[in-house]
Amino acid sequence: MNLLHFVLIFDLDVLMGYAVTALLVAWLLNRSQGVCDAVMWAAGALHLAVIAASTLDLRMFPGADPARMGAREDGLLPAGGEGTGFSSFADSYWDMVYDRFHHLLQLRWGDEPWQMFPMTVFLFLLGVRMYRAGVFADDAKGRRIRRHLLVWGVGLGLPLAVFTELSTMDDLAMIHRYGVSAILALGYIGLAGLVLDRVRRPGPMTIGLTSLGQVALTGYVAQNLLGSVLIPALGLEALMLDAFGPWGGLGLGVAVCALLMGGSYLWLLRFSHGPAELAQKWALSKIPDRPAQGKGNPENESPAPAPRA
């Protein structure tokens, strides 16, 4: 499914990278907490080293390929950057599909997946550690931790995000995308917890976000389908930007969010899972269960006890 999403919808798909990370983390969770912590901090240190090296490279060689900075995410550059010989800005949708399929290895195994891997390992393991520490618990300890996340995550992350976003120094792009964003994400967890702790009864926003969270995989695919295929195909992006400038782009973003929240709520009134989740569940059901060690082999099974007289 991730491969189809990459080829048919969005060339910056991260699901395959998350899947590889999840396999590693699932294996690590069967090890001791000490092993998990060691891998988490090692991955975090490696990630910081990669950011530092990439930032230094961009500062020393300003003409280096900016695709490595994630500039292509903003639609400013071809998907493969300079030197790959292809562009996402093809003549038609099917030309773009062909480009993605034809240059699959270059896009999937270029710089970006390797740059993201240490970060995703660190964040996955950090999420597990936070969960076990009670960050999401509805008690005094959980609320106290969430307050700290809000103060440090937003208090430190938001000014850094604004500075690196508005800065004219292109060599800060790696820090903005792969460093500051992670700090700010922790602040968002604290902010969401603060809001929910003070909500007396769910309103439209809470219900919509909760519904979207239950079909998160579908929401991710749908936002990319809307943002990178349907909206450009209908000319809405150019129309809104020409009419309202940057505010037009913001309005489109808000409209997409509202559509996803409302659509997920209506879908869950009838179904228990989203379309992508249902497809994933069906695919997993086709994988035969592996028998546990010592079971399924008559030679390993203990003999049945003899009946009593």
mmCIF file of C-alpha atoms in Angstrom:
data_model
loop_
_atom_site.group_PDB
_atom_site.id
_atom_site.type_symbol
_atom_site.label_atom_id
_atom_site.label_comp_id
_atom_site.label_asym_id
_atom_site.label_seq_id
_atom_site.Cartn_x
_atom_site.Cartn_y
_atom_site.Cartn_z
ATOM 1 C CA MET A 1 0.000 0.000 0.000
ATOM 2 C CA ASN A 2 2.879 2.358 0.793
ATOM 3 C CA LEU A 3 4.400 1.662 -2.608
ATOM 4 C CA LEU A 4 1.096 2.456 -4.332
ATOM 5 C CA HIS A 5 0.780 5.667 -2.329
ATOM 6 C CA PHE A 6 4.289 6.697 -3.360
ATOM 7 C CA VAL A 7 3.836 5.916 -7.060
ATOM 8 C CA LEU A 8 0.261 7.133 -7.535
ATOM 9 C CA ILE A 9 -0.019 10.062 -5.126
ATOM 10 C CA PHE A 10 3.012 11.527 -3.379
ATOM 11 C CA ASP A 11 6.710 11.155 -4.109
ATOM 12 C CA LEU A 12 7.687 12.349 -0.612
ATOM 13 C CA ASP A 13 5.912 9.417 1.028
ATOM 14 C CA VAL A 14 7.338 8.580 4.466
ATOM 15 C CA LEU A 15 5.258 5.500 5.213
ATOM 16 C CA MET A 16 7.847 3.037 3.937
ATOM 17 C CA GLY A 17 10.489 4.599 6.151
ATOM 18 C CA TYR A 18 8.136 4.446 9.132
ATOM 19 C CA ALA A 19 7.430 0.786 8.384
ATOM 20 C CA VAL A 20 11.136 -0.083 8.476
ATOM 21 C CA THR A 21 11.542 1.890 11.701
ATOM 22 C CA ALA A 22 8.535 0.153 13.247
ATOM 23 C CA LEU A 23 10.043 -3.267 12.500
ATOM 24 C CA LEU A 24 13.255 -2.323 14.291
ATOM 25 C CA VAL A 25 11.448 -0.754 17.249
ATOM 26 C CA ALA A 26 9.092 -3.740 17.595
ATOM 27 C CA TRP A 27 12.144 -5.991 17.859
ATOM 28 C CA LEU A 28 13.793 -3.658 20.380
ATOM 29 C CA LEU A 29 10.722 -3.578 22.619
ATOM 30 C CA ASN A 30 11.337 -7.233 23.436
ATOM 31 C CA ARG A 31 14.692 -6.214 24.902
ATOM 32 C CA SER A 32 15.379 -4.541 28.231
ATOM 33 C CA GLN A 33 14.633 -0.898 28.931
ATOM 34 C CA GLY A 34 18.367 -0.269 29.136
ATOM 35 C CA VAL A 35 18.885 -1.537 25.586
ATOM 36 C CA CYS A 36 15.987 0.586 24.306
ATOM 37 C CA ASP A 37 17.360 3.681 26.045
ATOM 38 C CA ALA A 38 20.860 3.075 24.678
ATOM 39 C CA VAL A 39 19.561 2.736 21.113
ATOM 40 C CA MET A 40 17.294 5.774 21.533
ATOM 41 C CA TRP A 41 20.084 8.080 22.711
ATOM 42 C CA ALA A 42 22.528 6.696 20.148
ATOM 43 C CA ALA A 43 20.002 7.350 17.368
ATOM 44 C CA GLY A 44 19.381 10.852 18.723
ATOM 45 C CA ALA A 45 23.106 11.615 18.828
ATOM 46 C CA LEU A 46 23.564 10.272 15.298
ATOM 47 C CA HIS A 47 20.654 12.402 14.110
ATOM 48 C CA LEU A 48 22.181 15.555 15.604
ATOM 49 C CA ALA A 49 25.507 14.690 13.990
ATOM 50 C CA VAL A 50 23.815 14.269 10.594
ATOM 51 C CA ILE A 51 22.055 17.634 10.960
ATOM 52 C CA ALA A 52 25.292 19.341 11.984
ATOM 53 C CA ALA A 53 27.257 17.800 9.113
ATOM 54 C CA SER A 54 24.570 18.646 6.555
ATOM 55 C CA THR A 55 24.266 22.222 7.829
ATOM 56 C CA LEU A 56 28.040 22.650 7.688
ATOM 57 C CA ASP A 57 28.058 21.215 4.170
ATOM 58 C CA LEU A 58 25.381 23.682 3.055
ATOM 59 C CA ARG A 59 27.259 26.583 4.638
ATOM 60 C CA MET A 60 30.577 25.642 3.043
ATOM 61 C CA PHE A 61 29.080 24.725 -0.344
ATOM 62 C CA PRO A 62 26.056 27.001 -0.918
ATOM 63 C CA GLY A 63 25.573 25.638 -4.425
ATOM 64 C CA ALA A 64 25.018 22.090 -3.186
ATOM 65 C CA ASP A 65 21.846 20.329 -4.279
ATOM 66 C CA PRO A 66 19.057 21.968 -2.229
ATOM 67 C CA ALA A 67 16.798 18.954 -2.692
ATOM 68 C CA ARG A 68 18.630 17.449 0.260
ATOM 69 C CA MET A 69 17.293 20.280 2.419
ATOM 70 C CA GLY A 70 13.725 19.242 1.757
ATOM 71 C CA ALA A 71 13.085 22.241 -0.473
ATOM 72 C CA ARG A 72 11.209 20.027 -2.879
ATOM 73 C CA GLU A 73 8.580 19.525 -0.165
ATOM 74 C CA ASP A 74 7.489 23.105 -0.748
ATOM 75 C CA GLY A 75 7.109 22.538 -4.478
ATOM 76 C CA LEU A 76 10.046 24.837 -5.196
ATOM 77 C CA LEU A 77 12.198 22.199 -6.846
ATOM 78 C CA PRO A 78 11.827 19.048 -8.906
ATOM 79 C CA ALA A 79 11.274 15.955 -6.801
ATOM 80 C CA GLY A 80 14.671 14.539 -7.578
ATOM 81 C CA GLY A 81 16.615 17.760 -7.478
ATOM 82 C CA GLU A 82 19.419 18.632 -9.837
ATOM 83 C CA GLY A 83 21.285 15.843 -11.494
ATOM 84 C CA THR A 84 18.600 13.187 -11.462
ATOM 85 C CA GLY A 85 17.357 13.925 -14.952
ATOM 86 C CA PHE A 86 13.655 14.037 -14.144
ATOM 87 C CA SER A 87 11.079 16.345 -12.647
ATOM 88 C CA SER A 88 7.829 16.038 -10.758
ATOM 89 C CA PHE A 89 6.509 18.946 -12.801
ATOM 90 C CA ALA A 90 5.684 16.691 -15.730
ATOM 91 C CA ASP A 91 3.176 17.463 -18.451
ATOM 92 C CA SER A 92 0.445 15.294 -16.954
ATOM 93 C CA TYR A 93 -0.428 13.229 -13.918
ATOM 94 C CA TRP A 94 0.534 9.989 -15.638
ATOM 95 C CA ASP A 95 3.890 11.483 -16.620
ATOM 96 C CA MET A 96 4.553 12.103 -12.931
ATOM 97 C CA VAL A 97 3.513 8.533 -12.083
ATOM 98 C CA TYR A 98 5.915 7.257 -14.729
ATOM 99 C CA ASP A 99 8.736 9.439 -13.369
ATOM 100 C CA ARG A 100 8.232 8.153 -9.834
ATOM 101 C CA PHE A 101 8.142 4.521 -10.918
ATOM 102 C CA HIS A 102 11.055 4.874 -13.337
ATOM 103 C CA HIS A 103 13.248 6.578 -10.709
ATOM 104 C CA LEU A 104 11.984 4.546 -7.759
ATOM 105 C CA LEU A 105 15.390 3.686 -6.307
ATOM 106 C CA GLN A 106 16.701 7.230 -6.631
ATOM 107 C CA LEU A 107 13.728 8.672 -4.763
ATOM 108 C CA ARG A 108 13.404 5.926 -2.170
ATOM 109 C CA TRP A 109 17.101 5.426 -1.434
ATOM 110 C CA GLY A 110 18.403 8.955 -1.858
ATOM 111 C CA ASP A 111 19.671 11.204 0.912
ATOM 112 C CA GLU A 112 16.374 11.923 2.662
ATOM 113 C CA PRO A 113 15.336 8.412 3.851
ATOM 114 C CA TRP A 114 18.749 7.904 5.431
ATOM 115 C CA GLN A 115 18.656 11.342 7.032
ATOM 116 C CA MET A 116 15.256 10.581 8.550
ATOM 117 C CA PHE A 117 16.027 7.070 9.831
ATOM 118 C CA PRO A 118 17.950 7.992 13.031
ATOM 119 C CA MET A 119 15.344 10.656 13.812
ATOM 120 C CA THR A 120 12.397 8.287 13.408
ATOM 121 C CA VAL A 121 14.074 5.587 15.521
ATOM 122 C CA PHE A 122 14.693 8.157 18.261
ATOM 123 C CA LEU A 123 11.142 9.531 18.115
ATOM 124 C CA PHE A 124 9.494 6.092 18.029
ATOM 125 C CA LEU A 125 11.448 4.972 21.109
ATOM 126 C CA LEU A 126 10.859 8.329 22.802
ATOM 127 C CA GLY A 127 7.129 7.889 22.225
ATOM 128 C CA VAL A 128 7.247 4.460 23.868
ATOM 129 C CA ARG A 129 9.169 5.876 26.810
ATOM 130 C CA MET A 130 6.697 8.749 27.167
ATOM 131 C CA TYR A 131 3.761 6.348 27.082
ATOM 132 C CA ARG A 132 5.300 4.144 29.757
ATOM 133 C CA ALA A 133 6.083 7.219 31.859
ATOM 134 C CA GLY A 134 2.382 8.135 31.909
ATOM 135 C CA VAL A 135 2.475 11.191 29.645
ATOM 136 C CA PHE A 136 -0.950 10.350 28.228
ATOM 137 C CA ALA A 137 -2.531 9.279 31.522
ATOM 138 C CA ASP A 138 -5.513 11.187 32.896
ATOM 139 C CA ASP A 139 -3.971 11.829 36.302
ATOM 140 C CA ALA A 140 -1.893 14.432 38.119
ATOM 141 C CA LYS A 141 1.415 12.944 36.975
ATOM 142 C CA GLY A 142 0.366 12.948 33.326
ATOM 143 C CA ARG A 143 -0.873 16.537 33.517
ATOM 144 C CA ARG A 144 2.371 17.667 35.146
ATOM 145 C CA ILE A 145 4.506 16.061 32.418
ATOM 146 C CA ARG A 146 2.304 17.536 29.688
ATOM 147 C CA ARG A 147 2.714 21.010 31.195
ATOM 148 C CA HIS A 148 6.491 20.614 31.024
ATOM 149 C CA LEU A 149 6.225 19.470 27.401
ATOM 150 C CA LEU A 150 4.114 22.516 26.572
ATOM 151 C CA VAL A 151 6.450 24.999 28.270
ATOM 152 C CA TRP A 152 9.657 23.612 26.816
ATOM 153 C CA GLY A 153 8.346 22.360 23.482
ATOM 154 C CA VAL A 154 6.406 25.469 22.470
ATOM 155 C CA GLY A 155 8.484 27.945 24.486
ATOM 156 C CA LEU A 156 11.707 26.802 22.852
ATOM 157 C CA GLY A 157 10.465 25.277 19.610
ATOM 158 C CA LEU A 158 8.143 28.045 18.390
ATOM 159 C CA PRO A 159 10.691 30.901 18.453
ATOM 160 C CA LEU A 160 13.278 28.649 16.811
ATOM 161 C CA ALA A 161 10.755 27.563 14.172
ATOM 162 C CA VAL A 162 9.837 31.166 13.349
ATOM 163 C CA PHE A 163 13.494 32.202 13.200
ATOM 164 C CA THR A 164 14.629 29.332 10.976
ATOM 165 C CA GLU A 165 11.561 29.666 8.726
ATOM 166 C CA LEU A 166 11.915 33.409 8.190
ATOM 167 C CA SER A 167 15.695 33.389 8.041
ATOM 168 C CA THR A 168 17.295 34.093 4.695
ATOM 169 C CA MET A 169 20.082 31.623 5.505
ATOM 170 C CA ASP A 170 19.388 28.513 3.449
ATOM 171 C CA ASP A 171 21.796 26.455 5.538
ATOM 172 C CA LEU A 172 19.268 26.474 8.408
ATOM 173 C CA ALA A 173 16.784 24.405 6.410
ATOM 174 C CA MET A 174 18.011 21.096 7.841
ATOM 175 C CA ILE A 175 17.819 22.424 11.398
ATOM 176 C CA HIS A 176 14.297 23.721 10.753
ATOM 177 C CA ARG A 177 12.954 20.550 9.195
ATOM 178 C CA TYR A 178 14.671 17.801 11.147
ATOM 179 C CA GLY A 179 15.522 19.477 14.454
ATOM 180 C CA VAL A 180 13.164 22.260 15.472
ATOM 181 C CA SER A 181 10.095 20.423 14.169
ATOM 182 C CA ALA A 182 10.690 17.550 16.604
ATOM 183 C CA ILE A 183 10.948 19.933 19.564
ATOM 184 C CA LEU A 184 7.764 21.697 18.499
ATOM 185 C CA ALA A 185 5.963 18.357 18.110
ATOM 186 C CA LEU A 186 6.571 17.625 21.797
ATOM 187 C CA GLY A 187 5.088 21.019 22.594
ATOM 188 C CA TYR A 188 2.007 20.186 20.535
ATOM 189 C CA ILE A 189 1.492 17.059 22.654
ATOM 190 C CA GLY A 190 1.518 19.229 25.752
ATOM 191 C CA LEU A 191 -0.788 21.790 24.133
ATOM 192 C CA ALA A 192 -3.298 19.140 23.068
ATOM 193 C CA GLY A 193 -3.240 17.683 26.571
ATOM 194 C CA LEU A 194 -3.794 21.114 28.127
ATOM 195 C CA VAL A 195 -6.805 21.767 25.903
ATOM 196 C CA LEU A 196 -8.352 18.350 26.529
ATOM 197 C CA ASP A 197 -7.813 18.653 30.288
ATOM 198 C CA ARG A 198 -9.948 21.801 30.251
ATOM 199 C CA VAL A 199 -12.684 20.679 27.882
ATOM 200 C CA ARG A 200 -15.805 19.936 29.882
ATOM 201 C CA ARG A 201 -17.564 18.217 27.017
ATOM 202 C CA PRO A 202 -16.405 17.412 23.477
ATOM 203 C CA GLY A 203 -17.132 20.034 20.842
ATOM 204 C CA PRO A 204 -16.892 19.924 17.046
ATOM 205 C CA MET A 205 -13.121 20.482 17.061
ATOM 206 C CA THR A 206 -12.443 17.760 19.627
ATOM 207 C CA ILE A 207 -14.780 15.292 17.925
ATOM 208 C CA GLY A 208 -13.289 16.023 14.512
ATOM 209 C CA LEU A 209 -9.689 15.640 15.660
ATOM 210 C CA THR A 210 -10.521 12.461 17.579
ATOM 211 C CA SER A 211 -12.217 10.970 14.525
ATOM 212 C CA LEU A 212 -9.288 11.891 12.299
ATOM 213 C CA GLY A 213 -6.885 10.351 14.792
ATOM 214 C CA GLN A 214 -8.783 7.056 14.578
ATOM 215 C CA VAL A 215 -8.255 6.965 10.801
ATOM 216 C CA ALA A 216 -4.816 8.603 10.778
ATOM 217 C CA LEU A 217 -3.408 6.501 7.934
ATOM 218 C CA THR A 218 -6.404 7.276 5.735
ATOM 219 C CA GLY A 219 -6.110 10.948 6.671
ATOM 220 C CA TYR A 220 -2.455 11.028 5.635
ATOM 221 C CA VAL A 221 -3.206 9.468 2.257
ATOM 222 C CA ALA A 222 -6.264 11.698 1.750
ATOM 223 C CA GLN A 223 -4.422 14.937 2.533
ATOM 224 C CA ASN A 224 -1.745 14.068 -0.017
ATOM 225 C CA LEU A 225 -4.377 13.095 -2.573
ATOM 226 C CA LEU A 226 -6.140 16.420 -2.088
ATOM 227 C CA GLY A 227 -3.048 18.589 -1.807
ATOM 228 C CA SER A 228 -0.825 17.144 -4.510
ATOM 229 C CA VAL A 229 -3.306 15.754 -7.053
ATOM 230 C CA LEU A 230 -6.860 17.103 -6.887
ATOM 231 C CA ILE A 231 -6.299 20.730 -5.846
ATOM 232 C CA PRO A 232 -3.582 21.408 -8.472
ATOM 233 C CA ALA A 233 -5.578 19.511 -11.110
ATOM 234 C CA LEU A 234 -8.616 21.731 -10.494
ATOM 235 C CA GLY A 235 -6.496 24.876 -10.520
ATOM 236 C CA LEU A 236 -7.641 25.861 -7.025
ATOM 237 C CA GLU A 237 -4.142 26.506 -5.735
ATOM 238 C CA ALA A 238 -3.264 29.018 -8.445
ATOM 239 C CA LEU A 239 -6.707 30.629 -8.170
ATOM 240 C CA MET A 240 -6.508 31.140 -4.403
ATOM 241 C CA LEU A 241 -2.900 32.331 -4.437
ATOM 242 C CA ASP A 242 -3.580 34.820 -7.228
ATOM 243 C CA ALA A 243 -6.670 36.163 -5.479
ATOM 244 C CA PHE A 244 -5.537 36.234 -1.845
ATOM 245 C CA GLY A 245 -1.767 35.709 -1.854
ATOM 246 C CA PRO A 246 -0.339 33.616 1.016
ATOM 247 C CA TRP A 247 -3.688 33.808 2.819
ATOM 248 C CA GLY A 248 -5.206 31.837 -0.043
ATOM 249 C CA GLY A 249 -2.812 28.977 0.622
ATOM 250 C CA LEU A 250 -3.676 29.138 4.317
ATOM 251 C CA GLY A 251 -7.382 29.048 3.469
ATOM 252 C CA LEU A 252 -6.894 25.945 1.340
ATOM 253 C CA GLY A 253 -5.055 24.279 4.206
ATOM 254 C CA VAL A 254 -7.872 25.064 6.636
ATOM 255 C CA ALA A 255 -10.441 23.770 4.134
ATOM 256 C CA VAL A 256 -8.538 20.497 3.703
ATOM 257 C CA CYS A 257 -8.326 20.069 7.493
ATOM 258 C CA ALA A 258 -12.060 20.697 7.904
ATOM 259 C CA LEU A 259 -12.872 18.278 5.083
ATOM 260 C CA LEU A 260 -10.710 15.533 6.603
ATOM 261 C CA MET A 261 -12.165 16.011 10.085
ATOM 262 C CA GLY A 262 -15.766 16.050 8.856
ATOM 263 C CA GLY A 263 -15.224 13.173 6.460
ATOM 264 C CA SER A 264 -13.583 10.975 9.088
ATOM 265 C CA TYR A 265 -16.433 11.639 11.542
ATOM 266 C CA LEU A 266 -19.083 10.712 8.980
ATOM 267 C CA TRP A 267 -17.152 7.620 7.903
ATOM 268 C CA LEU A 268 -16.846 6.330 11.473
ATOM 269 C CA LEU A 269 -20.598 6.614 11.954
ATOM 270 C CA ARG A 270 -20.895 3.623 9.620
ATOM 271 C CA PHE A 271 -17.527 1.850 9.752
ATOM 272 C CA SER A 272 -15.151 1.014 12.587
ATOM 273 C CA HIS A 273 -11.955 1.663 10.590
ATOM 274 C CA GLY A 274 -10.848 3.964 7.791
ATOM 275 C CA PRO A 275 -10.457 2.704 4.200
ATOM 276 C CA ALA A 276 -6.666 2.485 4.417
ATOM 277 C CA GLU A 277 -6.874 0.814 7.818
ATOM 278 C CA LEU A 278 -9.395 -1.710 6.477
ATOM 279 C CA ALA A 279 -7.116 -2.478 3.523
ATOM 280 C CA GLN A 280 -4.166 -2.904 5.854
ATOM 281 C CA LYS A 281 -6.186 -5.131 8.172
ATOM 282 C CA TRP A 282 -7.292 -7.286 5.233
ATOM 283 C CA ALA A 283 -3.706 -7.625 3.964
ATOM 284 C CA LEU A 284 -2.425 -8.609 7.401
ATOM 285 C CA SER A 285 -5.180 -11.195 7.761
ATOM 286 C CA LYS A 286 -3.780 -12.986 4.695
ATOM 287 C CA ILE A 287 -0.422 -13.548 6.392
ATOM 288 C CA PRO A 288 -0.474 -16.966 8.090
ATOM 289 C CA ASP A 289 0.241 -16.971 11.801
ATOM 290 C CA ARG A 290 3.594 -18.384 12.734
ATOM 291 C CA PRO A 291 3.164 -21.108 15.344
ATOM 292 C CA ALA A 292 4.759 -20.391 18.674
ATOM 293 C CA GLN A 293 7.969 -22.230 19.476
ATOM 294 C CA GLY A 294 7.260 -25.693 20.763
ATOM 295 C CA LYS A 295 3.718 -25.715 19.383
ATOM 296 C CA GLY A 296 2.369 -27.157 16.204
ATOM 297 C CA ASN A 297 5.010 -29.911 16.155
ATOM 298 C CA PRO A 298 3.848 -33.204 17.677
ATOM 299 C CA GLU A 299 7.410 -34.029 18.717
ATOM 300 C CA ASN A 300 7.578 -30.905 20.912
ATOM 301 C CA GLU A 301 4.195 -31.351 22.565
ATOM 302 C CA SER A 302 3.913 -32.945 25.974
ATOM 303 C CA PRO A 303 1.944 -36.184 26.091
ATOM 304 C CA ALA A 304 -1.580 -35.983 27.420
ATOM 305 C CA PRO A 305 -1.907 -37.103 31.035
ATOM 306 C CA ALA A 306 -3.152 -40.623 31.550
ATOM 307 C CA PRO A 307 -6.762 -40.843 32.737
ATOM 308 C CA ARG A 308 -7.285 -41.616 36.388
ATOM 309 C CA ALA A 309 -8.621 -44.997 37.347
#
